[in-house]
Amino acid sequence: MKQYQGIGVSAGIAIGKVFVLHSGESFNLPKRTVGPEQISNEIARFEDALTRTRNEILTIRRKLSSQIGRESSDIFTAHLLILEDRTLIEDVIEVIKNEKAGAEYAFATVIQRYFQAFSQINDEYLKERISDIRDVGKRLLGNLCGEEKKRLEEFEGKVIIASHDLSPSDTASLDRTKVLGFVTEIGGPTSHTAILGRSLEIPAIVGMDKIVGELQDNDTIIVDGTHGIVVINPDQATIDKFNSQGSRFNQLTGELDKLRDLPAETLDGKRITLAANIEFHHETASVISHGGNGVGLYRTEYFYMNRTTLPTEEEQYDAYRKVAEAMRPNTVVIRTLDLGGDKFASTLEIPHEMNPYLGWRAIRFCLTRTDIFKTQLRAILRASVHGDLKIMYPMVASVYEVRAAKVVLDEAKAELEKEGVPFNKEIHVGVMIEIPSAALASDVLAKEVDFFSLGTNDLIQYVLAIDRMNEKIAYLYEPTHPAIVRLIDMTIRNGHGHHIWVGSCGEMSSDPAIAILLVGLGIDEISASPVALPKIKKAIRSIRYVDAQAIAQRALALHTGPEIYAFLKAKLKDVCAELADE
Ligand code: PEP
Ligand code: MG
């Protein structure tokens, strides 16, 4: 029995058999042993992956050579030569045969041998070939591992997935009826993979370094998503201990669910709108069952993932209409496409960038690809007659982006008007405050929009210069850093100064201690994962607004993130010990 610590991102306990899903991102794979009768199948899988990889590279080379000339496409010729290397192919087949190994392990082992050999050669040109081998190797491994999902489908019963990484699109396509929980080696608390774990309502842990190498398919593991603990092959006493912890968790969840139909109101009568963040239209059922008063953030980019064509206006209209109708008379804030960062769509050729979080993404992408943007705006406008829909733009850094977006929105409105299609002419438009410049100049932005929503996941990463995906620096990702608390305070004051409402839809507001701070700072709406709503409501219903205000003022005067957090936790304990102890 062994125990490991990672970052718990979706609460609850899962106990079950593990399924090791290889992501193709790392060449450090654990060995999968196969029976003698499966050897020819593994060789065939490898050869099939070679052919698919070769075809992919030929397509890219053809495209590049017509777009930017032959020279730049030469690199892919080098990749093809590596794939055709007989020695490499034979070496892999030999490892499969001699070591009775799965194809991906055999290929990764041989590739690593090549790295070693090349790095010892004293020739700059040959050394540079290492990066070609790595590139083409990853592509081939990706193709081999792509089949892993098929293997998962064939796996008997429910499993806990362990993987080096699960991309947001991989996570979005997980089948909830098969997956009890997951654990990954990389990723931070607000990575979209973590967020999806919460929306799937399964226990999940990220940032658990080197866990995959410790696991074999069918090992029994415990995933404690509340505390970030994994236990491999636990004894019966440990299983019993975690089972009773799981029952306590379910009991608290059951207690909190009783608050479902009560308002999110402080003891002295200040009401906060408690809305939910969703990624898929069918999640409205979960929003309602957890007592949400609307949708404060609908992340529409998942529409564009795991598919080969762009979503049509009709298809989007259909989903937006369903959400509007399900939540009526409550409000639904639809965020326009926020691709980029850790979220990519296979249909859109967004080039690989050095700094994708600072790159061509979200509103920046939409303002260049106005065709895609306008299709989405038309769909939202058409759906706006079926409920209370609002539009929100992500990653706004400057006022002129809002103005440019308005031009496209006005065009969409004019088109619909001409076509005689009904829509809400007064539809409200807001922006996410998630880039430091937007928070610092929120007085200027407030004049141009109807509302703000604080996107603290990104705001924290940009203000503190902490990659929200990186588990190694996750300890520096401090939602209560004085700089963050001050920026939130400033944004709320600027919004209110211009008579617009201010919400918060980042993950930090899921923490009841922080929810108290936001209430005290004057937030009008809190939006969080549906599962987090009951405990936020409980915290709000446990405190007086005047006390929350005093707490917020005191927090603003403190000097460090940990100090502020400890102070908030202590205050939460005073008013609701069961939440503070969780
Ligand atoms: C945020 O940045 O806080 C946010 C809510 O948006 P996302 O997590 O999708 O970037
Ligand atoms: Mg964001």
Coordinates of C-alpha atoms and ligand atoms in Angstrom, one line a residue:
M1 CA 0.0 0.0 0.0
K2 CA 1.4 3.4 -1.0
Q3 CA 0.0 6.9 -0.5
Y4 CA 0.6 10.0 -2.6
Q5 CA -0.3 13.7 -2.4
G6 CA -1.5 15.9 -5.3
I7 CA -3.9 18.8 -5.8
G8 CA -7.5 17.8 -5.0
V9 CA -9.7 19.6 -7.5
S10 CA -13.1 17.9 -7.3
A11 CA -14.3 16.7 -3.9
G12 CA -15.4 13.2 -2.9
I13 CA -14.0 9.7 -2.6
A14 CA -13.7 7.2 -5.4
I15 CA -12.5 3.6 -4.9
G16 CA -12.0 1.3 -7.8
K17 CA -9.8 -0.3 -10.5
V18 CA -7.4 2.0 -12.3
F19 CA -7.2 2.4 -16.0
V20 CA -3.9 3.9 -17.2
L21 CA -4.6 6.2 -20.1
H22 CA -1.5 7.2 -22.0
S23 CA -1.7 10.7 -23.3
G24 CA 1.1 10.5 -25.8
E25 CA 2.8 13.6 -24.2
S26 CA 5.5 11.8 -22.4
F27 CA 7.9 9.1 -23.5
N28 CA 8.2 7.9 -19.9
L29 CA 5.6 5.2 -20.1
P30 CA 5.0 2.3 -17.7
K31 CA 5.3 -1.1 -19.3
R32 CA 2.1 -2.8 -20.4
T33 CA 2.7 -6.5 -20.8
V34 CA 0.8 -8.5 -23.4
G35 CA 0.2 -12.2 -23.9
P36 CA 2.0 -14.1 -26.7
E37 CA -1.3 -14.2 -28.7
Q38 CA -1.5 -10.4 -28.7
I39 CA 2.0 -9.8 -30.1
S40 CA 1.0 -9.7 -33.7
N41 CA -1.9 -7.4 -32.9
E42 CA 0.6 -5.0 -31.2
I43 CA 2.8 -5.0 -34.2
A44 CA -0.2 -4.3 -36.4
R45 CA -1.2 -1.4 -34.2
F46 CA 2.3 0.0 -34.5
E47 CA 2.3 -0.3 -38.3
D48 CA -1.1 1.2 -38.5
A49 CA 0.1 4.2 -36.4
L50 CA 3.1 4.6 -38.7
T51 CA 0.8 4.8 -41.7
R52 CA -1.5 7.3 -40.1
T53 CA 1.3 9.5 -38.9
R54 CA 2.9 9.4 -42.4
N55 CA -0.4 10.4 -44.0
E56 CA -0.9 13.3 -41.5
I57 CA 2.6 14.6 -42.2
L58 CA 2.1 14.3 -46.0
T59 CA -1.0 16.4 -45.7
I60 CA 0.7 19.1 -43.5
R61 CA 3.6 19.2 -45.9
R62 CA 1.4 19.7 -48.9
K63 CA -0.6 22.4 -47.2
L64 CA 2.5 24.3 -46.0
S65 CA 4.3 24.0 -49.2
S66 CA 1.4 25.7 -51.1
Q67 CA 1.0 28.3 -48.3
I68 CA 4.5 29.3 -47.5
G69 CA 6.8 27.6 -49.9
R70 CA 8.9 24.5 -50.1
E71 CA 11.7 25.4 -47.8
S72 CA 9.6 25.6 -44.6
S73 CA 8.0 22.3 -45.5
D74 CA 11.4 20.6 -45.6
I75 CA 11.3 19.9 -41.9
F76 CA 8.4 17.5 -42.6
T77 CA 10.5 15.7 -45.1
A78 CA 13.0 15.1 -42.3
H79 CA 10.1 13.7 -40.2
L80 CA 9.0 11.3 -43.0
L81 CA 12.6 10.0 -43.2
I82 CA 12.6 9.2 -39.5
L83 CA 9.3 7.3 -39.9
E84 CA 10.7 5.3 -42.8
D85 CA 13.9 4.4 -40.9
R86 CA 14.0 0.5 -41.1
T87 CA 16.3 0.2 -38.0
L88 CA 13.9 2.2 -35.9
I89 CA 10.9 0.1 -37.1
E90 CA 12.7 -3.2 -36.5
D91 CA 13.9 -2.1 -33.1
V92 CA 10.4 -1.4 -32.0
I93 CA 9.1 -4.7 -33.3
E94 CA 11.9 -6.5 -31.5
V95 CA 11.0 -4.9 -28.2
I96 CA 7.3 -5.9 -28.7
K97 CA 8.3 -9.5 -29.4
N98 CA 11.2 -10.0 -27.0
E99 CA 9.7 -8.1 -24.0
K100 CA 6.1 -8.9 -24.7
A101 CA 5.4 -5.2 -24.5
G102 CA 2.5 -3.0 -25.7
A103 CA 3.3 -1.0 -28.8
E104 CA 3.4 2.4 -27.2
Y105 CA 5.8 1.2 -24.5
A106 CA 8.0 -0.4 -27.1
F107 CA 8.1 2.7 -29.3
A108 CA 8.7 5.1 -26.4
T109 CA 11.6 2.9 -25.2
V110 CA 13.3 2.8 -28.6
I111 CA 12.8 6.6 -29.1
Q112 CA 14.5 7.2 -25.7
R113 CA 17.4 5.1 -26.8
Y114 CA 17.7 7.3 -29.9
F115 CA 17.7 10.5 -27.7
Q116 CA 20.5 9.1 -25.6
A117 CA 22.6 8.1 -28.6
F118 CA 22.1 11.5 -30.4
S119 CA 22.8 13.6 -27.3
Q120 CA 26.2 12.0 -27.0
I121 CA 27.3 12.8 -30.6
N122 CA 29.5 15.8 -30.9
D123 CA 27.8 17.3 -34.0
E124 CA 25.5 20.3 -33.8
Y125 CA 23.6 19.3 -36.9
L126 CA 22.8 15.8 -35.6
K127 CA 22.0 17.2 -32.1
E128 CA 19.3 19.3 -33.7
R129 CA 17.7 16.2 -35.2
I130 CA 16.7 15.3 -31.6
S131 CA 13.9 17.8 -31.8
D132 CA 12.7 16.3 -35.1
I133 CA 12.7 12.9 -33.5
R134 CA 10.8 14.2 -30.5
D135 CA 8.2 15.9 -32.7
V136 CA 7.5 13.0 -34.9
G137 CA 7.7 10.6 -32.0
K138 CA 5.0 12.6 -30.1
R139 CA 2.8 12.5 -33.2
L140 CA 3.1 8.8 -33.6
L141 CA 2.6 8.1 -29.9
G142 CA -0.4 10.4 -30.0
N143 CA -1.8 8.2 -32.8
L144 CA -1.1 5.0 -30.8
C145 CA -2.6 6.5 -27.6
G146 CA -5.6 7.8 -29.5
E147 CA -6.7 4.2 -29.6
E148 CA -6.5 4.1 -25.9
K149 CA -9.9 5.6 -25.7
K150 CA -11.2 2.6 -27.6
R151 CA -9.5 0.3 -25.1
L152 CA -11.3 2.3 -22.4
E153 CA -14.7 1.7 -24.0
E154 CA -14.0 -2.1 -24.1
F155 CA -12.9 -2.1 -20.4
E156 CA -15.3 -3.9 -18.2
G157 CA -17.1 -1.9 -15.5
K158 CA -16.3 1.5 -14.0
V159 CA -12.8 2.7 -13.7
I160 CA -10.6 5.5 -12.2
I161 CA -8.5 7.0 -14.9
A162 CA -4.8 7.8 -14.3
S163 CA -3.0 9.8 -17.0
H164 CA 0.0 12.1 -17.4
D165 CA -2.4 14.7 -18.7
L166 CA -6.0 14.9 -19.8
S167 CA -6.7 17.8 -22.1
P168 CA -10.0 19.7 -21.6
S169 CA -11.3 18.1 -24.8
D170 CA -10.3 14.6 -23.5
T171 CA -12.0 15.3 -20.2
A172 CA -15.1 16.6 -21.9
S173 CA -15.5 13.4 -23.8
L174 CA -15.2 11.1 -20.8
D175 CA -18.1 8.8 -20.3
R176 CA -19.5 9.4 -16.8
T177 CA -21.1 6.0 -16.7
K178 CA -17.6 4.4 -17.0
V179 CA -15.4 6.8 -15.1
L180 CA -15.5 7.0 -11.2
G181 CA -12.8 9.6 -10.9
F182 CA -9.4 10.7 -12.4
V183 CA -5.9 11.6 -11.4
T184 CA -3.3 13.4 -13.6
E185 CA 0.4 14.1 -13.2
I186 CA 0.2 17.7 -14.4
G187 CA -2.3 20.6 -14.1
G188 CA -3.2 23.3 -11.6
P189 CA -6.4 23.9 -9.5
T190 CA -8.0 26.1 -12.1
S191 CA -6.9 24.3 -15.3
H192 CA -10.0 23.5 -17.4
T193 CA -9.4 19.8 -16.8
A194 CA -10.0 20.4 -13.1
I195 CA -13.0 22.6 -13.8
L196 CA -14.5 19.8 -16.0
G197 CA -13.9 17.3 -13.2
R198 CA -16.1 19.4 -11.0
S199 CA -18.8 19.7 -13.6
L200 CA -18.8 15.9 -14.1
E201 CA -19.2 15.7 -10.3
I202 CA -16.5 13.0 -10.0
P203 CA -13.6 13.0 -7.6
A204 CA -10.5 14.3 -9.3
I205 CA -6.8 15.1 -8.5
V206 CA -4.3 16.9 -10.7
G207 CA -0.6 17.7 -10.3
M208 CA 0.4 14.3 -8.9
D209 CA 3.9 13.9 -10.2
K210 CA 5.0 10.5 -11.5
I211 CA 1.9 8.7 -10.4
V212 CA 1.4 6.9 -13.8
G213 CA 4.7 5.0 -13.4
E214 CA 3.5 3.6 -10.1
L215 CA 0.3 2.2 -11.5
Q216 CA -0.7 -0.9 -13.6
D217 CA -4.1 -1.4 -15.2
N218 CA -6.5 -3.1 -12.7
D219 CA -4.6 -1.9 -9.5
T220 CA -7.2 -0.8 -6.9
I221 CA -6.8 2.8 -5.9
I222 CA -8.5 5.3 -3.7
V223 CA -8.9 8.9 -5.0
D224 CA -9.7 11.4 -2.3
G225 CA -10.5 14.5 -4.3
T226 CA -11.2 16.6 -1.3
H227 CA -7.7 16.3 0.1
G228 CA -5.8 15.4 -3.0
I229 CA -4.8 11.9 -1.8
V230 CA -4.3 8.7 -3.8
V231 CA -3.8 5.3 -2.1
I232 CA -2.6 2.5 -4.3
N233 CA -3.6 -1.1 -3.4
P234 CA -5.1 -0.1 0.0
D235 CA -5.7 -2.7 2.7
Q236 CA -9.2 -3.3 4.0
A237 CA -8.8 -1.0 7.1
T238 CA -7.8 1.9 4.8
I239 CA -10.7 1.2 2.4
D240 CA -13.1 1.2 5.4
K241 CA -11.6 4.5 6.7
F242 CA -12.1 6.2 3.3
N243 CA -15.5 4.7 2.8
S244 CA -16.7 6.3 6.1
Q245 CA -15.1 9.6 5.1
G246 CA -17.1 9.3 1.8
S247 CA -20.3 8.7 3.7
R248 CA -19.6 11.8 5.9
F249 CA -19.0 13.8 2.7
N250 CA -22.3 12.5 1.2
Q251 CA -24.1 13.4 4.4
L252 CA -22.9 17.0 4.4
T253 CA -23.8 17.3 0.7
G254 CA -27.3 15.9 1.5
E255 CA -27.7 18.5 4.4
L256 CA -26.6 21.4 2.2
D257 CA -28.9 20.3 -0.6
K258 CA -31.8 21.0 1.7
L259 CA -31.1 24.7 1.2
R260 CA -31.9 24.3 -2.5
D261 CA -35.1 26.5 -2.6
L262 CA -33.9 29.1 -0.1
P263 CA -32.4 32.4 -1.4
A264 CA -28.7 33.2 -1.1
E265 CA -29.4 36.0 1.5
T266 CA -27.4 37.2 4.4
L267 CA -28.9 37.2 7.9
D268 CA -29.6 40.9 7.6
G269 CA -31.3 40.6 4.2
K270 CA -28.8 41.3 1.5
R271 CA -29.5 39.1 -1.4
I272 CA -26.8 37.8 -3.8
T273 CA -27.5 36.2 -7.1
L274 CA -26.1 32.7 -6.9
A275 CA -25.6 31.4 -10.5
A276 CA -23.7 28.5 -12.0
N277 CA -20.9 28.0 -14.5
I278 CA -21.7 25.4 -17.2
E279 CA -19.9 24.0 -20.2
F280 CA -22.8 22.0 -21.8
H281 CA -26.5 22.9 -22.2
H282 CA -27.6 19.7 -20.5
E283 CA -26.0 20.9 -17.2
T284 CA -29.0 23.1 -16.5
A285 CA -30.6 20.2 -14.7
S286 CA -27.6 20.1 -12.3
V287 CA -27.8 23.9 -11.9
I288 CA -31.5 23.6 -10.9
S289 CA -31.0 20.6 -8.6
H290 CA -28.2 22.5 -6.8
G291 CA -30.4 25.6 -6.3
G292 CA -28.8 27.9 -8.9
N293 CA -30.6 31.1 -9.8
G294 CA -29.3 31.3 -13.3
V295 CA -26.2 30.7 -15.3
G296 CA -23.4 33.3 -14.7
L297 CA -21.0 31.7 -17.2
Y298 CA -21.8 29.4 -20.1
R299 CA -18.4 28.4 -21.6
T300 CA -19.3 27.9 -25.2
E301 CA -15.9 26.9 -26.5
Y302 CA -16.7 23.2 -25.9
F303 CA -19.0 23.4 -28.8
Y304 CA -16.0 23.7 -31.0
M305 CA -14.1 20.7 -29.6
N306 CA -14.0 17.0 -30.4
R307 CA -15.5 17.5 -33.9
T308 CA -14.4 17.8 -37.5
T309 CA -16.6 20.7 -38.6
L310 CA -17.5 24.1 -37.1
P311 CA -20.8 24.3 -35.2
T312 CA -23.5 25.8 -37.3
E313 CA -25.7 28.8 -36.3
E314 CA -28.7 26.5 -36.1
E315 CA -26.9 24.0 -33.8
Q316 CA -25.8 26.8 -31.5
Y317 CA -29.2 28.4 -31.5
D318 CA -30.7 25.2 -30.5
A319 CA -28.4 24.8 -27.4
Y320 CA -28.7 28.4 -26.3
R321 CA -32.5 28.2 -26.6
K322 CA -32.5 25.1 -24.5
V323 CA -30.5 26.8 -21.8
A324 CA -32.6 30.0 -21.9
E325 CA -35.8 28.0 -21.6
A326 CA -34.5 25.7 -18.8
M327 CA -33.4 28.7 -16.7
R328 CA -36.3 31.1 -17.4
P329 CA -37.1 33.5 -15.7
N330 CA -33.5 33.6 -14.5
T331 CA -30.6 35.0 -16.4
V332 CA -28.1 33.1 -18.6
V333 CA -24.8 34.8 -19.4
I334 CA -23.4 33.3 -22.6
R335 CA -19.7 33.9 -22.9
T336 CA -18.6 34.1 -26.5
L337 CA -15.9 31.7 -27.8
D338 CA -12.8 31.6 -25.5
L339 CA -10.6 29.2 -27.4
G340 CA -6.8 29.3 -26.8
G341 CA -4.8 28.9 -23.6
D342 CA -5.4 25.2 -22.7
K343 CA -8.5 24.8 -24.9
F344 CA -8.1 24.0 -28.6
A345 CA -10.5 23.0 -31.4
S346 CA -9.4 20.5 -33.9
T347 CA -11.4 22.3 -36.6
L348 CA -9.6 25.7 -36.2
E349 CA -6.1 26.0 -37.3
I350 CA -4.8 28.0 -34.4
P351 CA -1.0 27.8 -34.8
H352 CA 1.1 26.4 -32.0
E353 CA 2.3 29.4 -30.0
M354 CA 5.1 29.9 -27.5
N355 CA 2.8 31.6 -25.0
P356 CA -0.7 30.5 -25.8
Y357 CA -2.2 32.2 -22.7
L358 CA -0.9 35.5 -24.0
G359 CA -1.6 34.8 -27.6
W360 CA -4.2 34.8 -30.3
R361 CA -7.2 33.7 -28.3
A362 CA -10.7 34.5 -27.1
I363 CA -12.0 38.0 -28.2
R364 CA -8.7 38.6 -30.1
F365 CA -9.4 35.5 -32.2
C366 CA -13.1 36.4 -32.7
L367 CA -12.2 40.0 -33.8
T368 CA -10.1 38.5 -36.6
R369 CA -12.4 35.6 -37.5
T370 CA -15.5 37.7 -37.5
D371 CA -17.2 35.1 -39.6
I372 CA -17.1 32.6 -36.8
F373 CA -17.9 35.3 -34.2
K374 CA -20.9 36.6 -36.1
T375 CA -22.4 33.1 -36.5
Q376 CA -22.2 32.8 -32.7
L377 CA -23.7 36.2 -32.1
R378 CA -26.6 35.6 -34.5
A379 CA -27.3 32.3 -32.7
I380 CA -27.4 34.0 -29.3
L381 CA -29.5 36.9 -30.5
R382 CA -32.0 34.5 -32.1
A383 CA -32.2 32.5 -28.8
S384 CA -32.6 35.7 -26.8
V385 CA -36.4 35.7 -27.3
H386 CA -36.7 32.4 -25.4
G387 CA -35.4 33.7 -22.0
D388 CA -33.2 36.3 -20.4
L389 CA -29.9 35.9 -22.3
K390 CA -26.9 38.2 -21.9
I391 CA -23.7 38.3 -23.9
M392 CA -20.2 38.4 -22.3
Y393 CA -16.9 38.8 -24.0
P394 CA -13.8 37.1 -22.7
M395 CA -10.2 38.3 -22.4
V396 CA -11.0 42.0 -23.0
A397 CA -7.9 44.1 -22.4
S398 CA -9.0 47.5 -23.8
V399 CA -12.1 49.6 -24.6
Y400 CA -11.6 49.4 -28.3
E401 CA -12.1 45.6 -28.3
V402 CA -15.5 46.2 -26.8
R403 CA -16.2 48.8 -29.5
A404 CA -15.0 46.5 -32.3
A405 CA -17.2 43.6 -30.9
K406 CA -20.1 46.0 -30.9
V407 CA -19.7 46.7 -34.6
V408 CA -20.0 42.9 -35.3
L409 CA -22.9 42.6 -32.9
D410 CA -24.7 45.5 -34.7
E411 CA -24.1 43.9 -38.0
A412 CA -25.6 40.7 -36.7
K413 CA -28.6 42.6 -35.4
A414 CA -29.1 44.5 -38.7
E415 CA -29.0 41.2 -40.6
L416 CA -31.6 39.6 -38.4
E417 CA -33.8 42.7 -38.6
K418 CA -33.6 42.6 -42.4
E419 CA -34.5 38.9 -42.4
G420 CA -37.4 39.6 -40.1
V421 CA -36.0 37.3 -37.4
P422 CA -37.0 38.3 -33.9
F423 CA -34.4 39.0 -31.2
N424 CA -34.1 41.0 -28.0
K425 CA -32.9 44.4 -29.2
E426 CA -32.0 45.5 -25.7
I427 CA -29.8 42.5 -25.0
H428 CA -27.2 43.3 -22.3
V429 CA -23.5 43.0 -23.1
G430 CA -20.8 42.6 -20.5
V431 CA -17.1 41.8 -20.2
M432 CA -15.0 39.5 -18.2
I433 CA -12.5 41.3 -16.0
E434 CA -9.7 38.8 -16.2
I435 CA -6.8 40.8 -17.6
P436 CA -5.0 43.3 -15.2
S437 CA -5.5 46.2 -17.7
A438 CA -9.3 45.6 -17.6
A439 CA -9.4 45.7 -13.8
L440 CA -7.1 48.7 -13.6
A441 CA -9.1 50.6 -16.2
S442 CA -12.5 49.2 -15.1
D443 CA -13.8 52.8 -14.6
V444 CA -13.4 53.3 -18.4
L445 CA -14.8 50.0 -19.4
A446 CA -17.8 50.4 -17.1
K447 CA -19.0 53.2 -19.3
E448 CA -19.3 50.9 -22.3
V449 CA -21.0 47.8 -20.9
D450 CA -24.0 46.6 -18.9
F451 CA -22.1 44.4 -16.4
F452 CA -18.8 42.9 -15.3
S453 CA -17.9 39.4 -14.3
L454 CA -14.6 38.9 -12.6
G455 CA -12.7 36.0 -14.2
T456 CA -10.4 35.4 -11.3
N457 CA -8.9 32.2 -12.7
D458 CA -7.1 34.2 -15.4
L459 CA -6.9 37.4 -13.4
I460 CA -4.7 35.6 -10.7
Q461 CA -2.5 34.0 -13.4
Y462 CA -1.8 37.3 -15.1
V463 CA -1.5 39.5 -12.0
L464 CA 0.8 37.1 -10.2
A465 CA 2.6 35.7 -13.3
I466 CA 1.6 32.2 -12.3
D467 CA 0.7 29.7 -15.1
R468 CA -2.7 28.3 -13.9
M469 CA -1.8 25.0 -15.5
N470 CA 1.5 24.4 -13.8
E471 CA 1.4 22.2 -10.8
K472 CA 5.0 23.0 -9.8
I473 CA 4.1 26.6 -9.0
A474 CA 0.5 25.9 -7.9
Y475 CA 1.5 26.9 -4.3
L476 CA 2.1 30.5 -5.5
Y477 CA -1.4 30.7 -7.1
E478 CA -2.9 32.8 -4.3
P479 CA -6.5 33.9 -4.7
T480 CA -6.2 36.0 -1.5
H481 CA -3.0 37.8 -2.5
P482 CA -3.4 41.5 -1.5
A483 CA -3.0 42.5 -5.1
I484 CA -6.0 40.3 -6.1
V485 CA -8.2 41.5 -3.2
R486 CA -7.5 45.1 -4.0
L487 CA -8.2 44.6 -7.8
I488 CA -11.5 42.9 -7.0
D489 CA -12.4 45.8 -4.6
M490 CA -11.4 48.4 -7.2
T491 CA -13.4 46.7 -10.0
I492 CA -16.5 46.4 -7.8
R493 CA -16.3 50.0 -6.8
N494 CA -15.8 51.2 -10.4
G495 CA -18.7 49.1 -11.6
H496 CA -21.0 50.3 -8.9
G497 CA -19.8 53.9 -9.5
H498 CA -21.1 53.6 -13.0
H499 CA -24.3 51.8 -11.9
I500 CA -23.6 48.4 -13.4
W501 CA -23.6 45.1 -11.6
V502 CA -20.5 43.1 -10.9
G503 CA -20.3 39.3 -10.6
S504 CA -17.5 36.8 -10.1
C505 CA -17.3 33.5 -12.0
G506 CA -13.7 32.3 -11.2
E507 CA -13.1 29.2 -9.2
M508 CA -12.1 31.0 -6.0
S509 CA -15.6 31.9 -5.2
S510 CA -16.4 28.2 -4.7
D511 CA -14.5 28.5 -1.4
P512 CA -17.0 29.6 1.2
A513 CA -14.4 31.6 3.1
I514 CA -13.6 33.6 0.0
A515 CA -17.3 33.9 -0.8
I516 CA -17.7 35.8 2.4
L517 CA -14.9 38.2 1.3
L518 CA -16.6 38.8 -2.0
V519 CA -20.0 39.5 -0.4
G520 CA -18.3 41.9 2.0
L521 CA -16.6 43.7 -1.0
G522 CA -20.1 44.2 -2.5
I523 CA -20.3 41.6 -5.2
D524 CA -23.8 41.3 -6.8
E525 CA -23.5 37.8 -8.2
I526 CA -21.4 34.7 -7.5
S527 CA -21.3 32.1 -10.2
A528 CA -19.5 28.7 -9.6
S529 CA -19.7 25.0 -10.5
P530 CA -23.2 23.7 -9.7
V531 CA -21.8 21.3 -7.1
A532 CA -20.2 24.3 -5.2
L533 CA -23.4 26.3 -4.9
P534 CA -24.9 24.7 -1.7
K535 CA -21.9 25.5 0.4
I536 CA -21.6 29.0 -0.9
K537 CA -25.3 29.5 -0.1
K538 CA -24.8 28.1 3.4
A539 CA -21.9 30.6 4.0
I540 CA -23.9 33.6 2.7
R541 CA -26.9 32.6 4.9
S542 CA -24.7 32.3 7.9
I543 CA -23.4 35.8 8.1
R544 CA -24.7 39.4 8.4
Y545 CA -23.8 41.7 5.5
V546 CA -22.5 44.4 7.9
D547 CA -20.1 41.8 9.4
A548 CA -19.0 40.6 6.0
Q549 CA -18.2 44.2 5.1
A550 CA -16.1 44.7 8.2
I551 CA -14.3 41.4 7.4
A552 CA -13.6 42.6 3.9
Q553 CA -12.2 45.9 5.1
R554 CA -9.9 44.1 7.6
A555 CA -8.8 41.7 4.8
L556 CA -7.9 44.7 2.6
A557 CA -5.5 45.9 5.3
L558 CA -3.6 42.6 5.7
H559 CA -0.3 42.1 4.0
T560 CA 0.0 38.5 2.6
G561 CA -2.2 36.0 0.9
P562 CA -1.9 33.3 3.6
E563 CA -2.6 35.9 6.3
I564 CA -5.8 37.0 4.6
Y565 CA -6.9 33.4 3.9
A566 CA -6.3 32.3 7.5
F567 CA -8.3 35.3 8.7
L568 CA -11.2 34.5 6.4
K569 CA -11.1 30.8 7.4
A570 CA -11.3 31.8 11.1
K571 CA -14.2 34.1 10.4
L572 CA -16.0 31.4 8.5
K573 CA -15.4 29.0 11.5
D574 CA -17.0 31.6 13.8
V575 CA -20.2 31.6 11.7
C576 CA -20.3 28.1 10.3
A577 CA -17.8 25.6 11.7
E578 CA -19.0 22.6 9.6
L579 CA -18.0 24.5 6.4
A580 CA -14.7 25.6 7.8
D581 CA -13.7 22.1 8.8
E582 CA -14.5 20.6 5.5
Ligands
PEP1 C1 -11.8 32.9 -15.4 O1 -10.8 33.1 -16.1 O2 -11.8 33.1 -14.2 C2 -12.9 32.2 -16.0 C3 -14.0 32.1 -15.3 O3 -12.9 31.7 -17.3 P1 -12.0 30.4 -17.7 O4 -11.8 29.6 -16.5 O5 -12.8 29.7 -18.7 O6 -10.8 31.0 -18.3
MG2 MG -10.7 33.1 -18.2

